[in-house]
Tab-separated table of C-alpha atoms in Angstrom:
chain	number	residue	atom	x	y	z
K	9	UNK	CA	181.915	319.995	45.771
K	10	UNK	CA	179.692	317.210	44.436
K	11	UNK	CA	182.270	314.541	45.225
K	12	UNK	CA	182.828	315.904	48.720
K	13	UNK	CA	179.087	315.933	49.493
K	14	UNK	CA	178.565	312.462	48.049
K	15	UNK	CA	181.412	311.081	50.176
K	16	UNK	CA	179.935	312.786	53.228
K	17	UNK	CA	176.453	311.377	52.526
K	18	UNK	CA	177.923	307.929	51.981
K	19	UNK	CA	179.568	308.009	55.406
K	20	UNK	CA	176.326	309.137	57.012
K	21	UNK	CA	174.107	306.431	55.443
K	22	UNK	CA	176.646	303.716	56.233
K	23	UNK	CA	176.243	304.450	59.960
K	24	UNK	CA	172.717	303.036	59.944
K	25	UNK	CA	173.836	300.166	57.736
K	26	UNK	CA	176.591	299.286	60.210
K	27	UNK	CA	174.143	299.299	63.108
K	28	UNK	CA	171.961	296.765	61.338
K	29	UNK	CA	174.638	294.483	59.866
K	30	UNK	CA	177.585	294.617	62.281
K	31	UNK	CA	175.922	292.373	64.929
K	32	UNK	CA	175.398	289.635	62.324
K	33	UNK	CA	178.988	289.964	61.135
K	34	UNK	CA	180.239	289.664	64.712
K	35	UNK	CA	178.128	286.564	65.434
K	36	UNK	CA	179.131	284.917	62.191
K	37	UNK	CA	182.793	285.664	62.817
K	38	UNK	CA	182.618	284.189	66.330
K	39	UNK	CA	181.085	281.005	64.986
K	40	UNK	CA	183.763	280.623	62.330
K	41	UNK	CA	186.582	281.252	64.798
K	42	UNK	CA	185.156	278.708	67.237
K	43	UNK	CA	184.871	276.111	64.475
K	44	UNK	CA	181.103	275.919	64.904
K	45	UNK	CA	179.480	278.221	62.326
K	46	UNK	CA	175.823	278.809	63.066
K	47	UNK	CA	172.818	279.670	60.943
K	48	UNK	CA	171.817	283.237	61.835
K	49	UNK	CA	168.107	283.731	62.304
K	50	UNK	CA	166.632	286.803	60.632
K	51	UNK	CA	169.742	287.444	58.534
K	52	UNK	CA	167.952	287.544	55.193
K	53	UNK	CA	165.336	290.098	56.169
K	54	UNK	CA	167.953	292.241	57.924
K	55	UNK	CA	170.189	292.265	54.835
K	56	UNK	CA	167.323	293.102	52.478
K	57	UNK	CA	166.096	295.926	54.685
K	58	UNK	CA	169.571	297.364	55.334
K	59	UNK	CA	170.508	297.306	51.644
K	60	UNK	CA	167.256	298.944	50.571
K	61	UNK	CA	167.499	301.670	53.215
K	62	UNK	CA	171.135	302.574	52.623
K	63	UNK	CA	170.742	302.828	48.854
K	64	UNK	CA	167.464	304.722	49.145
K	65	UNK	CA	168.915	307.177	51.665
K	66	UNK	CA	171.932	307.820	49.454
K	67	UNK	CA	169.748	308.291	46.398
K	68	UNK	CA	167.508	310.776	48.205
K	69	UNK	CA	170.362	312.937	49.455
K	70	UNK	CA	172.978	312.594	46.696
K	71	UNK	CA	170.967	312.436	43.476
K	72	UNK	CA	170.674	316.259	43.426
K	73	UNK	CA	174.401	316.605	42.757
K	74	UNK	CA	176.295	316.141	39.524
K	75	UNK	CA	174.907	313.065	37.830
K	76	UNK	CA	178.254	311.593	36.829
K	77	UNK	CA	179.626	311.952	40.345
K	78	UNK	CA	176.417	310.613	41.870
K	79	UNK	CA	176.365	307.516	39.655
K	80	UNK	CA	180.034	306.781	40.368
K	81	UNK	CA	179.640	307.211	44.121
K	82	UNK	CA	176.463	305.147	44.150
K	83	UNK	CA	178.415	302.357	42.466
K	84	UNK	CA	181.096	302.624	45.147
K	85	UNK	CA	178.456	302.439	47.867
K	86	UNK	CA	176.804	299.390	46.280
K	87	UNK	CA	180.199	297.708	46.003
K	88	UNK	CA	180.935	298.296	49.712
K	89	UNK	CA	177.491	297.227	50.866
K	90	UNK	CA	177.273	294.197	48.594
K	91	UNK	CA	180.775	293.064	49.512
K	92	UNK	CA	179.782	292.773	53.164
K	93	UNK	CA	176.353	291.301	52.451
K	94	UNK	CA	177.790	288.743	50.061
K	95	UNK	CA	180.230	287.575	52.739
K	96	UNK	CA	177.331	287.176	55.179
K	97	UNK	CA	175.266	285.352	52.560
K	98	UNK	CA	178.046	282.912	51.742
K	99	UNK	CA	178.753	282.387	55.443
K	100	UNK	CA	175.085	281.560	55.985
K	101	UNK	CA	175.138	279.018	53.155
K	102	UNK	CA	178.342	277.507	54.511
K	103	UNK	CA	176.786	277.126	57.973
K	104	UNK	CA	173.653	275.564	56.449
K	105	UNK	CA	175.870	273.214	54.448
K	106	UNK	CA	177.889	272.007	57.431
K	107	UNK	CA	174.938	271.637	59.783
K	108	UNK	CA	172.888	269.964	57.038
K	109	UNK	CA	175.537	267.340	56.323
K	110	UNK	CA	175.976	266.634	60.033
K	111	UNK	CA	172.233	266.350	60.647
K	112	UNK	CA	171.813	264.128	57.583
K	113	UNK	CA	174.503	261.733	58.777
K	114	UNK	CA	173.068	261.653	62.314
K	115	UNK	CA	169.517	261.095	61.027
K	116	UNK	CA	170.510	258.144	58.821
K	117	UNK	CA	172.612	256.551	61.573
K	118	UNK	CA	169.799	257.071	64.103
K	119	UNK	CA	167.186	255.503	61.820
K	120	UNK	CA	169.420	252.487	61.193
K	121	UNK	CA	170.096	251.983	64.917
K	122	UNK	CA	166.381	252.283	65.667
K	123	UNK	CA	165.641	249.600	63.089
K	124	UNK	CA	168.304	247.330	64.554
K	125	UNK	CA	166.999	247.785	68.107
K	126	UNK	CA	163.477	246.883	67.002
K	127	UNK	CA	164.906	243.814	65.332
K	128	UNK	CA	162.859	244.717	62.297
K	129	UNK	CA	163.906	244.741	58.678
K	130	UNK	CA	164.729	248.227	57.424
K	131	UNK	CA	165.450	249.557	53.952
K	132	UNK	CA	168.721	251.475	54.113
K	133	UNK	CA	168.334	253.014	50.656
K	134	UNK	CA	164.845	254.217	51.581
K	135	UNK	CA	166.170	255.803	54.788
K	136	UNK	CA	168.929	257.591	52.874
K	137	UNK	CA	166.524	258.822	50.202
K	138	UNK	CA	164.079	260.141	52.789
K	139	UNK	CA	166.700	261.915	54.871
K	140	UNK	CA	168.379	263.336	51.779
K	141	UNK	CA	165.114	264.918	50.660
K	142	UNK	CA	164.683	266.392	54.134
K	143	UNK	CA	168.251	267.753	54.126
K	144	UNK	CA	167.880	269.337	50.680
K	145	UNK	CA	164.545	270.899	51.600
K	146	UNK	CA	165.989	272.376	54.797
K	147	UNK	CA	169.027	273.755	52.974
K	148	UNK	CA	166.919	275.341	50.256
K	149	UNK	CA	164.675	276.921	52.871
K	150	UNK	CA	167.634	278.570	54.588
K	151	UNK	CA	169.174	279.653	51.275
K	152	UNK	CA	165.965	281.222	49.992
K	153	UNK	CA	165.486	283.048	53.269
K	154	UNK	CA	168.915	284.676	52.856
K	155	UNK	CA	168.402	285.908	49.287
K	156	UNK	CA	168.670	289.643	48.630
K	157	UNK	CA	166.591	290.824	45.700
K	158	UNK	CA	168.422	292.983	43.191
K	159	UNK	CA	171.917	291.780	44.139
K	160	UNK	CA	173.756	290.000	41.313
K	161	UNK	CA	175.542	287.680	43.739
K	162	UNK	CA	172.318	286.551	45.427
K	163	UNK	CA	171.852	282.967	44.163
K	164	UNK	CA	172.757	279.565	45.515
K	165	UNK	CA	172.753	277.307	42.459
K	166	UNK	CA	176.458	276.460	42.704
K	167	UNK	CA	176.336	276.036	46.471
K	168	UNK	CA	173.310	273.732	46.182
K	169	UNK	CA	175.165	271.576	43.658
K	170	UNK	CA	178.140	271.273	46.038
K	171	UNK	CA	175.792	270.426	48.907
K	172	UNK	CA	174.098	267.687	46.876
K	173	UNK	CA	177.497	266.316	45.909
K	174	UNK	CA	178.629	266.103	49.535
K	175	UNK	CA	175.360	264.471	50.607
K	176	UNK	CA	176.032	261.876	47.923
K	177	UNK	CA	179.560	261.327	49.239
K	178	UNK	CA	178.309	260.994	52.821
K	179	UNK	CA	175.595	258.587	51.637
K	180	UNK	CA	178.266	256.451	49.999
K	181	UNK	CA	180.364	256.431	53.158
K	182	UNK	CA	177.380	255.490	55.318
K	183	UNK	CA	176.466	252.731	52.866
K	184	UNK	CA	180.001	251.301	52.978
K	185	UNK	CA	179.929	251.336	56.776
K	186	UNK	CA	176.559	249.585	56.780
K	187	UNK	CA	177.875	247.024	54.278
K	188	UNK	CA	180.792	246.297	56.604
K	189	UNK	CA	178.411	245.804	59.518
K	190	UNK	CA	176.254	243.537	57.374
K	191	UNK	CA	179.317	241.502	56.396
K	192	UNK	CA	180.355	241.204	60.054
K	193	UNK	CA	176.876	239.991	61.064
K	194	UNK	CA	176.939	237.384	58.285
K	195	UNK	CA	180.413	236.235	59.283
K	196	UNK	CA	179.236	235.750	62.872
K	197	UNK	CA	176.237	233.776	61.608
K	198	UNK	CA	178.482	231.516	59.498
K	199	UNK	CA	180.827	230.970	62.437
K	200	UNK	CA	177.934	229.976	64.689
K	201	UNK	CA	176.300	227.654	62.118
K	202	UNK	CA	179.517	225.948	61.074
K	203	UNK	CA	180.719	225.626	64.649
K	204	UNK	CA	177.518	223.868	65.649
K	205	UNK	CA	177.020	221.661	62.591
K	206	UNK	CA	180.650	220.526	62.261
K	207	UNK	CA	180.839	219.905	65.981
K	208	UNK	CA	177.814	217.601	65.715
K	209	UNK	CA	179.459	215.673	62.884
K	210	UNK	CA	182.575	214.993	64.919
K	211	UNK	CA	180.584	214.243	68.050
K	212	UNK	CA	178.605	211.660	66.090
K	213	UNK	CA	181.811	209.635	65.818
K	214	UNK	CA	181.630	208.907	69.553
K	215	UNK	CA	179.967	206.138	71.465
K	216	UNK	CA	176.497	207.611	71.764
K	217	UNK	CA	176.720	207.550	75.541
K	218	UNK	CA	177.599	210.183	78.015
K	219	UNK	CA	176.198	212.923	75.794
K	220	UNK	CA	178.823	212.608	73.084
K	221	UNK	CA	176.361	213.599	70.366
K	222	UNK	CA	176.125	210.294	68.497
K	223	UNK	CA	172.674	208.713	68.091
K	224	UNK	CA	171.452	206.419	70.873
K	225	UNK	CA	169.621	204.192	68.373
K	226	UNK	CA	169.762	203.461	64.666
K	227	UNK	CA	172.732	203.381	62.353
K	228	UNK	CA	175.626	205.620	63.026
K	229	UNK	CA	176.847	207.855	60.226
K	230	UNK	CA	179.532	206.302	58.034
K	231	UNK	CA	182.814	207.655	59.391
K	232	UNK	CA	184.425	207.479	55.959
K	233	UNK	CA	181.873	209.966	54.643
K	234	UNK	CA	182.373	212.610	57.345
K	235	UNK	CA	184.461	214.874	55.117
K	236	UNK	CA	181.838	214.771	52.372
K	237	UNK	CA	179.160	215.669	54.916
K	238	UNK	CA	181.262	218.511	56.338
K	239	UNK	CA	181.929	219.879	52.843
K	240	UNK	CA	178.214	219.715	51.985
K	241	UNK	CA	177.379	221.552	55.218
K	242	UNK	CA	180.003	224.179	54.433
K	243	UNK	CA	178.721	224.776	50.890
K	244	UNK	CA	175.105	224.929	52.081
K	245	UNK	CA	175.917	227.370	54.908
K	246	UNK	CA	178.063	229.683	52.774
K	247	UNK	CA	175.516	229.678	49.939
K	248	UNK	CA	172.755	230.666	52.358
K	249	UNK	CA	174.974	233.362	53.900
K	250	UNK	CA	175.782	234.776	50.454
K	251	UNK	CA	172.077	234.941	49.608
K	252	UNK	CA	171.317	236.699	52.892
K	253	UNK	CA	174.141	239.168	52.240
K	254	UNK	CA	173.178	239.827	48.604
K	255	UNK	CA	169.481	240.312	49.342
K	256	UNK	CA	170.251	242.732	52.158
K	257	UNK	CA	172.906	244.603	50.164
K	258	UNK	CA	170.401	245.291	47.410
K	259	UNK	CA	168.289	247.268	49.883
K	260	UNK	CA	171.373	249.475	50.451
K	261	UNK	CA	171.432	250.365	46.755
K	262	UNK	CA	174.896	248.783	46.658
K	263	UNK	CA	176.696	248.474	43.337
K	264	UNK	CA	177.443	245.111	41.739
K	265	UNK	CA	181.147	245.585	42.528
K	266	UNK	CA	180.407	246.238	46.206
K	267	UNK	CA	178.276	243.096	46.385
K	268	UNK	CA	180.983	241.038	44.645
K	269	UNK	CA	183.643	242.272	47.066
K	270	UNK	CA	181.354	241.520	50.024
K	271	UNK	CA	180.596	237.962	48.910
K	272	UNK	CA	184.279	237.316	48.155
K	273	UNK	CA	185.194	238.479	51.645
K	274	UNK	CA	182.424	236.309	53.127
K	275	UNK	CA	183.710	233.200	51.318
K	276	UNK	CA	187.275	233.912	52.424
K	277	UNK	CA	186.248	234.424	56.048
K	278	UNK	CA	184.026	231.335	55.952
K	279	UNK	CA	186.907	229.214	54.704
K	280	UNK	CA	188.994	230.443	57.631
K	281	UNK	CA	186.189	229.511	60.034
K	282	UNK	CA	185.959	226.009	58.516
K	283	UNK	CA	189.709	225.501	58.757
K	284	UNK	CA	189.859	226.713	62.374
K	285	UNK	CA	186.937	224.482	63.423
K	286	UNK	CA	188.429	221.394	61.788
K	287	UNK	CA	191.830	222.124	63.352
K	288	UNK	CA	190.092	222.350	66.719
K	289	UNK	CA	188.214	219.079	66.257
K	290	UNK	CA	191.255	217.077	65.085
K	291	UNK	CA	193.504	218.229	67.897
K	292	UNK	CA	195.233	215.299	69.575
K	293	UNK	CA	193.221	215.628	72.765
K	294	UNK	CA	189.891	215.670	70.959
K	295	UNK	CA	190.808	212.720	68.733
K	296	UNK	CA	191.969	210.676	71.728
K	297	UNK	CA	188.642	211.408	73.434
K	298	UNK	CA	186.729	210.149	70.399
K	299	UNK	CA	188.899	207.014	70.154
K	300	UNK	CA	188.461	206.301	73.860
K	301	UNK	CA	184.687	206.620	73.597
K	302	UNK	CA	184.681	204.246	70.620
K	303	UNK	CA	186.894	201.770	72.469
K	304	UNK	CA	184.749	201.882	75.631
K	305	UNK	CA	181.568	201.507	73.611
K	306	UNK	CA	182.801	198.339	71.867
K	307	UNK	CA	183.772	196.619	75.094
K	308	UNK	CA	180.683	197.468	77.148
């Protein structure tokens, strides 16, 4: 008799529980199926209230029956209720995790683009640190709001650790992308500087008339020393580019290995730029033009 009545009471109290919790389960399920889980507003308070009411109602009606049966059936009820609430709780944390990571990545990228558009210097590591603090604070706020007092499963320590770990991984990925963009900007700068300075050196071999680039007055540069001058220009340009890259990379909180790889790539690319520019300048057509200008200048 006691077991029958306790089962009957359990079914009755679960009706009200279902009415409160089922809508949240449906919304959460829809979000998961669509691949866009959403943070459910008011979930925490609804779970706390529903759990308290269902357990209280069962206690009021069933505690008058055999104590052993009552305790066992109450345990069954708690297991059913907490199983569903725990799933909702974990789904809420998962949604907060995914949206938090996405918003963190978008916020960092947006701040970097804003700094680039302004043409102002920006501290990438500072941006990441600021947005990470914001992301962690927002996650903790959502997690605390979903806690259910008295439930053994109601904590988010492990989930918070996983969230922090993924924010760190995303930060590293964003930093590597920013380092690549920095390297590309430096490579463009080297290409522009070397193209201009080496071009002037070769143009200086001309007659000085017709806009060839050689001086109109004064001594012309010693043609035998042109390769020394080009090498000095190359070393000076690459050294300055490496300093620009290293100083900027430090603001990204880049590791020593990342900086070393970046400078090695910059030197390799710069050497390719030097080789391509020299090949262009010593092409047969360009050399013939220089020789013709020299010949015309001597016989004017």
